[in-house]
Coordinates of C-alpha atoms (C1' of nucleotides) in Angstrom, one line a residue:
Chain K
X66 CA 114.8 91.8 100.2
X67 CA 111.8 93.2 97.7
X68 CA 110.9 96.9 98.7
X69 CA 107.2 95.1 99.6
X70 CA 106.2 93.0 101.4
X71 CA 102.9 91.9 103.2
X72 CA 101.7 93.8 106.1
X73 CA 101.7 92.2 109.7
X74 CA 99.2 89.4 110.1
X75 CA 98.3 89.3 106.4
X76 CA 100.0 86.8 103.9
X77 CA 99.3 85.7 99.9
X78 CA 98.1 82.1 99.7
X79 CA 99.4 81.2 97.0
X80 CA 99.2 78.0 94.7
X81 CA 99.0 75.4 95.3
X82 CA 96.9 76.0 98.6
X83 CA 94.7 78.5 97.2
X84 CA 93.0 76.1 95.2
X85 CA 92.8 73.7 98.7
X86 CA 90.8 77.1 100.3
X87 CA 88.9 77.2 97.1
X88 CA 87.8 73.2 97.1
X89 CA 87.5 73.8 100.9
X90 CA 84.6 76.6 100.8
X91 CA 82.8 74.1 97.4
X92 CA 82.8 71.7 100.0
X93 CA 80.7 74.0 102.7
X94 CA 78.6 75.5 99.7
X95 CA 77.5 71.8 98.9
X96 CA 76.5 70.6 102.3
X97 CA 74.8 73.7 103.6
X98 CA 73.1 74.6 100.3
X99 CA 71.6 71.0 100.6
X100 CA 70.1 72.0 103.8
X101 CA 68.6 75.3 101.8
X102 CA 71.1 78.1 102.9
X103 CA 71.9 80.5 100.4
X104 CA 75.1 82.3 99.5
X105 CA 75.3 86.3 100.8
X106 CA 78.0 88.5 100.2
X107 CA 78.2 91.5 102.1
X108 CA 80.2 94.7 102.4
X109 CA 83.6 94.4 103.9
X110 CA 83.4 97.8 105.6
X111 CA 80.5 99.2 107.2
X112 CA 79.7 102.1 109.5
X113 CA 81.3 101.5 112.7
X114 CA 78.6 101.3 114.9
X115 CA 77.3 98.3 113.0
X116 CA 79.7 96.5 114.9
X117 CA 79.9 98.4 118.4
X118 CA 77.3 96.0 118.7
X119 CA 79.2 93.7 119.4
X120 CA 80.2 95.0 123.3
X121 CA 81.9 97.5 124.2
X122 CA 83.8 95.4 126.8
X123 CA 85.1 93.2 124.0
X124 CA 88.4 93.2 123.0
X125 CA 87.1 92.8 119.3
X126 CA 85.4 96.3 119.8
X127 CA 87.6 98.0 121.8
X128 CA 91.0 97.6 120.8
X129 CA 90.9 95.7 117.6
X130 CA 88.8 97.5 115.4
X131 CA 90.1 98.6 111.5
X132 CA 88.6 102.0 111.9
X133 CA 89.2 104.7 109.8
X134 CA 87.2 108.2 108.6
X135 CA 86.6 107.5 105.0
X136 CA 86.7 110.9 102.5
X137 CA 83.0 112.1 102.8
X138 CA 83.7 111.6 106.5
X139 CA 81.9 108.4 107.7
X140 CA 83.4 106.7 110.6
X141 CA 83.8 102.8 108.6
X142 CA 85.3 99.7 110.2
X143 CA 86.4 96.9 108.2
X144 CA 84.1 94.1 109.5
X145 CA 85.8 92.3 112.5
X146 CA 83.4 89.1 111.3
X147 CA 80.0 88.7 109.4
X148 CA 77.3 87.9 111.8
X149 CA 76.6 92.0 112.5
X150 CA 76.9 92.9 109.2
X151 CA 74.3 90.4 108.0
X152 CA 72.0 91.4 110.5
X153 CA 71.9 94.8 109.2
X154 CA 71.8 93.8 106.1
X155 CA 68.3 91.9 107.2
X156 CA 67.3 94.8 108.9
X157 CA 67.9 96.7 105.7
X158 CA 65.9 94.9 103.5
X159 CA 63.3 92.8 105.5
X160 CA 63.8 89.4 104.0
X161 CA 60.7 86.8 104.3
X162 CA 62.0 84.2 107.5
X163 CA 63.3 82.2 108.0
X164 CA 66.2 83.9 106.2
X165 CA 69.1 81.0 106.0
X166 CA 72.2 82.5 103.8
X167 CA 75.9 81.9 104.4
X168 CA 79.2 83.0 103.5
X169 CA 82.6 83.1 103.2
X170 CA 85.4 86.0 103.1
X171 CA 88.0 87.8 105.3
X172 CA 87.7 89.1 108.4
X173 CA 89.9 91.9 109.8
X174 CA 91.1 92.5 113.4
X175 CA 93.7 94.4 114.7
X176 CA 95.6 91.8 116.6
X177 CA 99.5 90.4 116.8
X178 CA 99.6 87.4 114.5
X179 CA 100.4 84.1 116.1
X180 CA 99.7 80.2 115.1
X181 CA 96.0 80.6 113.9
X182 CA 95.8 84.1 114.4
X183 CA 95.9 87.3 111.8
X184 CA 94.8 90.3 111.3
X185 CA 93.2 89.4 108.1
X186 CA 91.4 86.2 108.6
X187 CA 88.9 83.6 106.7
X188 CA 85.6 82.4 107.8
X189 CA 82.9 80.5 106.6
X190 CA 79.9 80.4 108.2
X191 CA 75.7 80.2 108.0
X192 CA 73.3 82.1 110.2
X193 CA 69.4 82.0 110.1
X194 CA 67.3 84.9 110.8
X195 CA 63.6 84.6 112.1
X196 CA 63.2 81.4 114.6
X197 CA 63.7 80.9 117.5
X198 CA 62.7 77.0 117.5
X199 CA 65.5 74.9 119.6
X200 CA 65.3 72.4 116.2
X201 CA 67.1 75.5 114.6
X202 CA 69.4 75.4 117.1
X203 CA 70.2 71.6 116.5
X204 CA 70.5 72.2 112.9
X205 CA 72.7 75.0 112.7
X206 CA 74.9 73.5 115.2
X207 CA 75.1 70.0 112.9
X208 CA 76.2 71.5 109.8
X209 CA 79.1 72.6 111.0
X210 CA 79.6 69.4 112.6
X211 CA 78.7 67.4 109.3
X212 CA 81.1 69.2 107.4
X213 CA 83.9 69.2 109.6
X214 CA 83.1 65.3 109.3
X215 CA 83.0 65.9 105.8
X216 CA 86.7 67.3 105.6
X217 CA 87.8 64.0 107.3
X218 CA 88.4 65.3 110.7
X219 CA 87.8 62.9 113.4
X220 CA 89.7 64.9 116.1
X221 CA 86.9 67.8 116.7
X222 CA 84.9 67.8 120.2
X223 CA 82.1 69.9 120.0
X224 CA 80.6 72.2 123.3
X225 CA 77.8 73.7 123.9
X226 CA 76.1 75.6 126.8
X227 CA 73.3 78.3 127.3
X228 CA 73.6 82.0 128.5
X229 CA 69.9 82.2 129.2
X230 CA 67.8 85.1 128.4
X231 CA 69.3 88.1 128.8
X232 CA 67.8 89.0 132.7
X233 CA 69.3 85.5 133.3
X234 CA 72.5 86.1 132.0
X235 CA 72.9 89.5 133.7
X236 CA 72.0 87.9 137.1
X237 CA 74.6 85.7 136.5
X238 CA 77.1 87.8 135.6
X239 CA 76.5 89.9 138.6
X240 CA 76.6 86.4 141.0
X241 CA 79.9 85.6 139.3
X242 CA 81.5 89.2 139.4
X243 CA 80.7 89.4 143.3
X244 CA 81.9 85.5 143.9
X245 CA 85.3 86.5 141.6
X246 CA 85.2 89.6 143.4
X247 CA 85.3 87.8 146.6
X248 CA 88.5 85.7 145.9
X249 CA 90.2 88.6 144.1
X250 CA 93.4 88.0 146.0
X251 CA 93.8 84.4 145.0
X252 CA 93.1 85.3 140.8
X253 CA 96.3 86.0 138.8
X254 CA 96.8 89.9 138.0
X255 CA 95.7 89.4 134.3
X256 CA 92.5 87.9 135.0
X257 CA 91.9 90.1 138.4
X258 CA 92.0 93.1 135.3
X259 CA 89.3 90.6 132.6
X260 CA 87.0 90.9 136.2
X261 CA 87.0 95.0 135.9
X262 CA 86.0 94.4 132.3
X263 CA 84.1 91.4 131.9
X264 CA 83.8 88.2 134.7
X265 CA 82.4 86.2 131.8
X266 CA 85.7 86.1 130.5
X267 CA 87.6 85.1 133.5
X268 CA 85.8 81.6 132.9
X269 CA 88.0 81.7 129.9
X270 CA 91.9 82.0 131.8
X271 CA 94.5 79.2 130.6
X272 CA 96.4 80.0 133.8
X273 CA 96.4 76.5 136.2
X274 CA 96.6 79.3 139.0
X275 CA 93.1 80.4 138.1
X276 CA 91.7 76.7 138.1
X277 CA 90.2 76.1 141.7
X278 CA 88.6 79.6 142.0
X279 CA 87.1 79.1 138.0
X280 CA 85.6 75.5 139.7
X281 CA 84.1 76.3 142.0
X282 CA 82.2 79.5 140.7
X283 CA 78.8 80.0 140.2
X284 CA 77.5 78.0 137.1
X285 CA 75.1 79.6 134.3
X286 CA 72.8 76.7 134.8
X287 CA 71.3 78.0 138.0
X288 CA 70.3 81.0 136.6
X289 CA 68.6 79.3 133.7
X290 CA 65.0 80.9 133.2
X291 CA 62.3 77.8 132.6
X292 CA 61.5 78.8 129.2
X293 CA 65.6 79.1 128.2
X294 CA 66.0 75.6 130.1
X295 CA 63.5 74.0 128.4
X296 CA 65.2 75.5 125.0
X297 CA 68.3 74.6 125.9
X298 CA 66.7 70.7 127.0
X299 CA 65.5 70.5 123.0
X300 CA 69.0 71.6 122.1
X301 CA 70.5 69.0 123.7
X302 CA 67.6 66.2 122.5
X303 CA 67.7 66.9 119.2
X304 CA 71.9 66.7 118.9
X305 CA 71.0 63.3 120.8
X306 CA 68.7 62.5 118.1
X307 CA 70.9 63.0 115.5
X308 CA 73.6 61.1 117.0
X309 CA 76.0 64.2 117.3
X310 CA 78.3 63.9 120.0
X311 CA 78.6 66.8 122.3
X312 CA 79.5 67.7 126.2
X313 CA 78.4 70.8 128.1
X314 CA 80.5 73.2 129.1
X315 CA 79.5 75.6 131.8
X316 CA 82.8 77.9 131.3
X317 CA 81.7 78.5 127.5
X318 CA 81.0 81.9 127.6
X319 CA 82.1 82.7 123.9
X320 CA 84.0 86.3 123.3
X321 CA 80.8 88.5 122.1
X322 CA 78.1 90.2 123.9
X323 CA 75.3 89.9 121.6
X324 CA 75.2 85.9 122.4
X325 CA 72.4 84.8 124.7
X326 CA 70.3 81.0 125.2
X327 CA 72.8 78.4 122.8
X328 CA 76.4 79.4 122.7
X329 CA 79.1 76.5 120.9
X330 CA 82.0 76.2 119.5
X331 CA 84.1 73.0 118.2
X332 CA 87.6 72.4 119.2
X333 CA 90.3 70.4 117.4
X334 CA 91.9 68.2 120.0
X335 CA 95.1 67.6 116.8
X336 CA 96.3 71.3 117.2
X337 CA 99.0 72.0 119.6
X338 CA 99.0 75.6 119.0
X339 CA 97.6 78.2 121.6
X340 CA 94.7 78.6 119.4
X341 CA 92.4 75.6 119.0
X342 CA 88.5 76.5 118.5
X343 CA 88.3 75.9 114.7
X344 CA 85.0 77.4 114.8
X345 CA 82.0 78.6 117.1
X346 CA 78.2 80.6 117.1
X347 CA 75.4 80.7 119.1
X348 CA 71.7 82.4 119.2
X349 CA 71.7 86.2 119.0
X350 CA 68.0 86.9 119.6
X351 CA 68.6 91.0 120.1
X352 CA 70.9 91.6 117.5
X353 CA 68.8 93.0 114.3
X354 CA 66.6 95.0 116.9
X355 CA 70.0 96.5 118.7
X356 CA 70.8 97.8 115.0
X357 CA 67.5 99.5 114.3
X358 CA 65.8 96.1 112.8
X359 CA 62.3 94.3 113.8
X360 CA 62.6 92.1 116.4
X361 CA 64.0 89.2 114.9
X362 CA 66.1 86.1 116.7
X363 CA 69.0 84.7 115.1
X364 CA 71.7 81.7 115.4
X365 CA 74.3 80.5 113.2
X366 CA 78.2 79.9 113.3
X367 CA 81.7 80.8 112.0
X368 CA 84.4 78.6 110.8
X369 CA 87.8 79.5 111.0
X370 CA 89.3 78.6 107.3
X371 CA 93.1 78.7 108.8
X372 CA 92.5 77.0 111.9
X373 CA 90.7 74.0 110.4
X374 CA 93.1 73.8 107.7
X375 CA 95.6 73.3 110.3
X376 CA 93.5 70.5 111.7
X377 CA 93.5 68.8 108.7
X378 CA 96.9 69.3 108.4
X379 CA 97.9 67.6 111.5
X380 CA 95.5 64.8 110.7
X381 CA 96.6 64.5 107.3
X382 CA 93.2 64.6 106.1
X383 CA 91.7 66.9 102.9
X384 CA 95.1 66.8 101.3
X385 CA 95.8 68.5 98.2
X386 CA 95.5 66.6 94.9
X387 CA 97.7 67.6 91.8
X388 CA 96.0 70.0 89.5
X389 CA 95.2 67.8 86.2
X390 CA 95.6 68.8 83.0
X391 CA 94.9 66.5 80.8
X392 CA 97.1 67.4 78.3
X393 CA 100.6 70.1 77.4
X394 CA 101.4 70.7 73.7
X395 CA 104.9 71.0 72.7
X396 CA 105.6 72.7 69.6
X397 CA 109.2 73.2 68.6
X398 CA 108.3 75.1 65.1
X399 CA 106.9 78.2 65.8
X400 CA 104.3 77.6 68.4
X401 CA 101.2 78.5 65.5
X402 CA 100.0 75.3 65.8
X403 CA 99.9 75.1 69.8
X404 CA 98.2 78.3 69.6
X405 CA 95.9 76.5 67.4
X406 CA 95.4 73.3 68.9
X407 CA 95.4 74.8 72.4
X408 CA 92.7 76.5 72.0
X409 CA 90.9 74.2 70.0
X410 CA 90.8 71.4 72.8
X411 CA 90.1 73.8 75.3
X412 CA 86.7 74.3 73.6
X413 CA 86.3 71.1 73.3
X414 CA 86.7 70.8 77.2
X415 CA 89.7 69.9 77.9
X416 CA 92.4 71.3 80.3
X417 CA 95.6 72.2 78.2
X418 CA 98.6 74.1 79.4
X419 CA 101.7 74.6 76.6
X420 CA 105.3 75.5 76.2
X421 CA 106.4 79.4 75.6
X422 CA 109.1 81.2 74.3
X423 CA 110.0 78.6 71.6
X424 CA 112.6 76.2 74.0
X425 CA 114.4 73.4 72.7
X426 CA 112.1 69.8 72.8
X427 CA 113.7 68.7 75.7
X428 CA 113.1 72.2 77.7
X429 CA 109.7 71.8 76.5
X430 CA 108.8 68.0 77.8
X431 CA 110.7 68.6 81.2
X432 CA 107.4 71.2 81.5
X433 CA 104.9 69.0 80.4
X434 CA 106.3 66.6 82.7
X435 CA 106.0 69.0 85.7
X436 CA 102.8 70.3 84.2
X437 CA 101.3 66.7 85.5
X438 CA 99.5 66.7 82.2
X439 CA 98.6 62.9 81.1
X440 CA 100.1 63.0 77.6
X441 CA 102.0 65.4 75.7
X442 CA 101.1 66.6 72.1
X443 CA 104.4 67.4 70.0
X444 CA 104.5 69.2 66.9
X445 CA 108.1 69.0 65.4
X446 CA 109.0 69.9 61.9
X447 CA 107.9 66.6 60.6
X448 CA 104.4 66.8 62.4
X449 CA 104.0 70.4 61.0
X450 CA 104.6 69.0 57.3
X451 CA 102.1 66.3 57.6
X452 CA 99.3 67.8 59.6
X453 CA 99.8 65.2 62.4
X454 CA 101.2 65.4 65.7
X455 CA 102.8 63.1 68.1
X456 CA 100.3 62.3 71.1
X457 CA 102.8 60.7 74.3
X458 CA 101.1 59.4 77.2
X459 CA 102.9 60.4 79.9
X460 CA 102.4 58.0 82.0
X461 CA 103.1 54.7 79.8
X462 CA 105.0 56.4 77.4
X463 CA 102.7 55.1 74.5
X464 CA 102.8 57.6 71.9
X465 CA 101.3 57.6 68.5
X466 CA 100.8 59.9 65.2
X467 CA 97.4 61.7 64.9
X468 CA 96.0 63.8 62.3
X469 CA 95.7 67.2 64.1
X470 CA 92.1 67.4 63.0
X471 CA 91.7 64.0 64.9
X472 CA 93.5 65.5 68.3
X473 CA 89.9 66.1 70.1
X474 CA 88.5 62.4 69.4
X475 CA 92.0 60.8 70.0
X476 CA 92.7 62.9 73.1
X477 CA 88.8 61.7 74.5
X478 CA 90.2 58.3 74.1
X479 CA 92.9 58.3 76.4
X480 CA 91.9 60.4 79.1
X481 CA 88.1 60.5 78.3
X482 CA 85.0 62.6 77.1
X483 CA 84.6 66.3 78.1
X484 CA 81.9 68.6 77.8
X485 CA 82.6 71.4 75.1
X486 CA 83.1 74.8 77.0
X487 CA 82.1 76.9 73.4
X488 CA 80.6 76.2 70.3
X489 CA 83.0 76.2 67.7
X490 CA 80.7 75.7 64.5
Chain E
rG217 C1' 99.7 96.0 123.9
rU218 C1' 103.5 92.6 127.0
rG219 C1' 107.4 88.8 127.0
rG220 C1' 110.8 85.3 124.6
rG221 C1' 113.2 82.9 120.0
rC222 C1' 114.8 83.8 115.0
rG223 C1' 116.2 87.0 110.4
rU224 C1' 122.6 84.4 105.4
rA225 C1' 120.5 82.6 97.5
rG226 C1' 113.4 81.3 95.3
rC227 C1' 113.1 77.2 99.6
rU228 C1' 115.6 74.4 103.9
rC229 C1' 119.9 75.6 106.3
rA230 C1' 125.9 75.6 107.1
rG231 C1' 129.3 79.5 108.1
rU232 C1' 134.8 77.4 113.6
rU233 C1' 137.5 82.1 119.4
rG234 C1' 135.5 88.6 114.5
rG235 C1' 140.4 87.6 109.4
rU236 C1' 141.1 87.4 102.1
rU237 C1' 136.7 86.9 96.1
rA238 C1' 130.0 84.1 101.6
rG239 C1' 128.8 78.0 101.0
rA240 C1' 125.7 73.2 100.6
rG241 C1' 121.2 70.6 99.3
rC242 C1' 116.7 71.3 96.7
rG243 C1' 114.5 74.3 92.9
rC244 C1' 115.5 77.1 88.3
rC245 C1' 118.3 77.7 83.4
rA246 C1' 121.6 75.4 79.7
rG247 C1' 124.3 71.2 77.9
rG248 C1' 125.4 65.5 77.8
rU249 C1' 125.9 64.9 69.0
rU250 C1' 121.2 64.1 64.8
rG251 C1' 113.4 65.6 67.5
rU252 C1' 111.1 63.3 73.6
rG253 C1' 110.0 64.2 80.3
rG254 C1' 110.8 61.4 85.1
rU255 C1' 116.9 58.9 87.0
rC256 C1' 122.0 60.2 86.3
rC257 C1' 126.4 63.6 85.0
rU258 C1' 128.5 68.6 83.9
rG259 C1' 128.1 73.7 83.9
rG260 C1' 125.5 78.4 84.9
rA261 C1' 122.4 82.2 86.9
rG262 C1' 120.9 84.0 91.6
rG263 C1' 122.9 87.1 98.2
rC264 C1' 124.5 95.5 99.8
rC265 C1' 124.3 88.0 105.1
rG266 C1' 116.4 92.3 107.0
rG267 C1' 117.6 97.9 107.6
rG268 C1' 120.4 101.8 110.2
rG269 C1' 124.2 103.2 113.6
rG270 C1' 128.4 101.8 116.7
rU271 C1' 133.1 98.9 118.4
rU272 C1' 137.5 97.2 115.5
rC273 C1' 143.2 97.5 111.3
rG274 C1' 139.0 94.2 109.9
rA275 C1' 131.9 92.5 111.3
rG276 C1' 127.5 87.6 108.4
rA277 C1' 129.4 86.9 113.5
rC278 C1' 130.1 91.6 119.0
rC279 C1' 126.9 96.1 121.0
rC280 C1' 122.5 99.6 120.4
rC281 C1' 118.2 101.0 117.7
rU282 C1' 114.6 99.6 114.1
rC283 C1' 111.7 96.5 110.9
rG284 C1' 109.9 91.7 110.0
rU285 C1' 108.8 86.8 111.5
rC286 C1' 107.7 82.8 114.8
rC287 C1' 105.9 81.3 119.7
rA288 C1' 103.4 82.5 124.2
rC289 C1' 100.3 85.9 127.1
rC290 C1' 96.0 88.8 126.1
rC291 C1' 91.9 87.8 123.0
rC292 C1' 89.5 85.1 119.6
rA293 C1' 87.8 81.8 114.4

RNA sequence: GUGGGCGUAGCUCAGUUGGUUAGAGCGCCAGGUUGUGGUCCUGGAGGCCGGGGGUUCGAGACCCCUCGUCCACCCCA
């Protein structure tokens, strides 16, 4: 065992599935930058109270916060997830609205680590700062549907409901705390604690025991003001109108306090594991006010990197490909003229990986061969003497003798024409 | 935070009711005559058997503690 390892809920992804996180967040950047959302990247500690904002019922704030007093001090949290933290930052600087931006990076949360779950997490996610138009809604909501779609998922249901206005909500609230309150002695013990805290939550309980009592309580929906209905109506239209499927689902209460009208989140029905929202968001209308901003609504979403990998995973879907290089010099002589070369067709534009430590030929092709390079280069003595080289496709094993000042145009050939990544002159 | 399963080579795992120098496959390295990868053959390196304590003549196996990991609850992405 190494003195070091990784702490609890954290792990190295390593290659070749870091460069599957790193085509995974190209692939967000493209489709919501095509809708006009621009990259932010903010702090990933802040002062704790940026993110008391999220409740201080919730177990994100209460028990799971990275807090720590930094030198000069300063209560700091490491940010639990980016929504808060953006706000402020909007608050901070007063961007023109609508203010669309999103994001990716790592979350932290105090939590045991499970299937899907760690204490140092990935999201990616957009939110939009300055409407309050339902269309917003509807947008927001399809680009994470889109790109899941993208990814090649087919398995992802997606649910929304409304939590009214706030007056709305809190009416509700209170109607379903007395209702829960009521059949107390029926709820398990765990969620008869979650009703103390929070009886939003208790529309959340896995346990079948809980079922009949969750059924038949109260729903949001009668406690709908008509201006939230009405937004909530659009909502629903304009996912219609763009042929998204959705259902509603009155028990969607989503984990955060700051939440109110549209709350969603989409669900991979491939996962098996205990945790299966692969990603979820909602309007936040108070938010930038709560943290000392203008009065600004809000909406957008987070994606959970992990958890939608592991989606993909069980549908076999966004698979990795084999890094290419398109070619791996072998030089058995002193390795002066891979230096040479190498760098030469990397220039050029070319990807070119080559042998170290001056191994035998053979040591050096079993590399190139695992390399997945298209065609070997090899140098040996007689090569070096005439200023050629031997070029090997790896794949047919066709190989021929090039002049080493010929390498670039030959190379273009076979596996085609690059753009040059300096100017050599 | 609570409950359960599991920790033996880089990886996946064997290790009989406790008994000599702890094994396999894959991977890695080196060879298989003179300069060529994938297949095949041979050899090699690599383990304080997660850590600490205990029981025993003797522990990788049994007991206790601890750490880690996985799964579930809780909660959430």
């Amino acid at each position: 065992m190494p003195s070091f390892q990784t702490s609890p809920g954290t792990r190295d992804i390593l290659p070749p599935q870091a460069g599957r996180w790193r085509a995974f967040t190209a692939q967000f950047a493209d489709i919501v930058e095509s809708a006009g959302y621009e990259c932010i990247i903010p702090p990933m500690f802040e002062d704790l109270g940026v993110f008391l904002r999220l409740g201080d019922a919730t177990d994100v704030v209460t028990k799971e916060m990275y807090d720590f007093e930094d030198k000069g001090g300063r209560r700091i949290a490491l940010r639990p997830e980016h929504t808060a933290g953006i706000c402020r930052s909007f608050a901070q600087h007063r961007p023109t609205t609508p203010w669309k931006v999103w994001y990716s990076g790592s979350n932290f949360r105090y939590e045991k680590a499970q299937a899907g779950r760690f204490r140092q997490f990935d999201q990616v996610g957009i939110e939009v700062l300055g409407s309050t138009d339902p269309l917003l809604d509807v947008e927001v909501i399809t680009m994470g549907w889109q790109f899941f779609e993208s990814l090649g998922l087919r398995n992802v249901v997606l649910m929304i409901n409304s939590l009214g206005d706030p007056e709305d909500r809190a009416a509700y609230i209170e109607a379903l705390r007395v209702y829960l309150e009521s059949h107390a002695e029926k709820l398990s013990e765990e969620s008869r604690a979650t009703l103390q805290r929070n009886p939003l939550r208790v529309l959340d309980s896995k346990r079948v025991q809980d079922k009949p009592i969750i059924d038949a309580a109260p729903t949001i929906a009668q406690f709908l003001s008509d201006d939230a209905k009405a937004h909530f109506e659009k909502v629903k239209a304009g996912l219609t109108a763009l042929g998204v499927q959705y259902s509603v689902n009155e028990g969607l209460v989503r984990g955060l306090d700051y939440y109110q009208r549209t709350v969603f989140e989409y669900v991979s029905t491939s996962l098996d594991s205990a945790q299966t929202a692969v990603g979820g968001g909602g309007r936040y209308d108070g938010l930038v006010e709560d943290l000392g901003g203008p009065a600004t609504p809000g909406v957008g979403f987070a994606l959970g990197i992990d958890r939608t990998l592991l989606a993909c995973d069980s549908e076999e879907v966004f698979l990795l490909g084999a890094p290419q290089l398109d070619a791996f010099i072998v030089d058995v002589v002193d390795g002066m003229t891979a230096l040479r070369l190498a760098d030469e067709l990397r220039a050029a534009g070319f990807a070119v990986d080559r042998a170290y430590d001056g191994r035998s030929m053979k040591s050096q092709m079993k590399v190139a061969d695992r390399s997945g390079a298209r065609v070997a280069i090899i140098i040996g003595s007689d090569e070096a003497e005439a200023g050629n080289c031997t070029v090997r496709n790896l794949m047919t094993s066709e190989q021929s003798l090039v002049l080493q000042t010929e390498v670039v145009t030959h190379l273009a050939s076979i596996v085609g024409e690059r753009n040059p990544r300096r100017n050599t002159q």
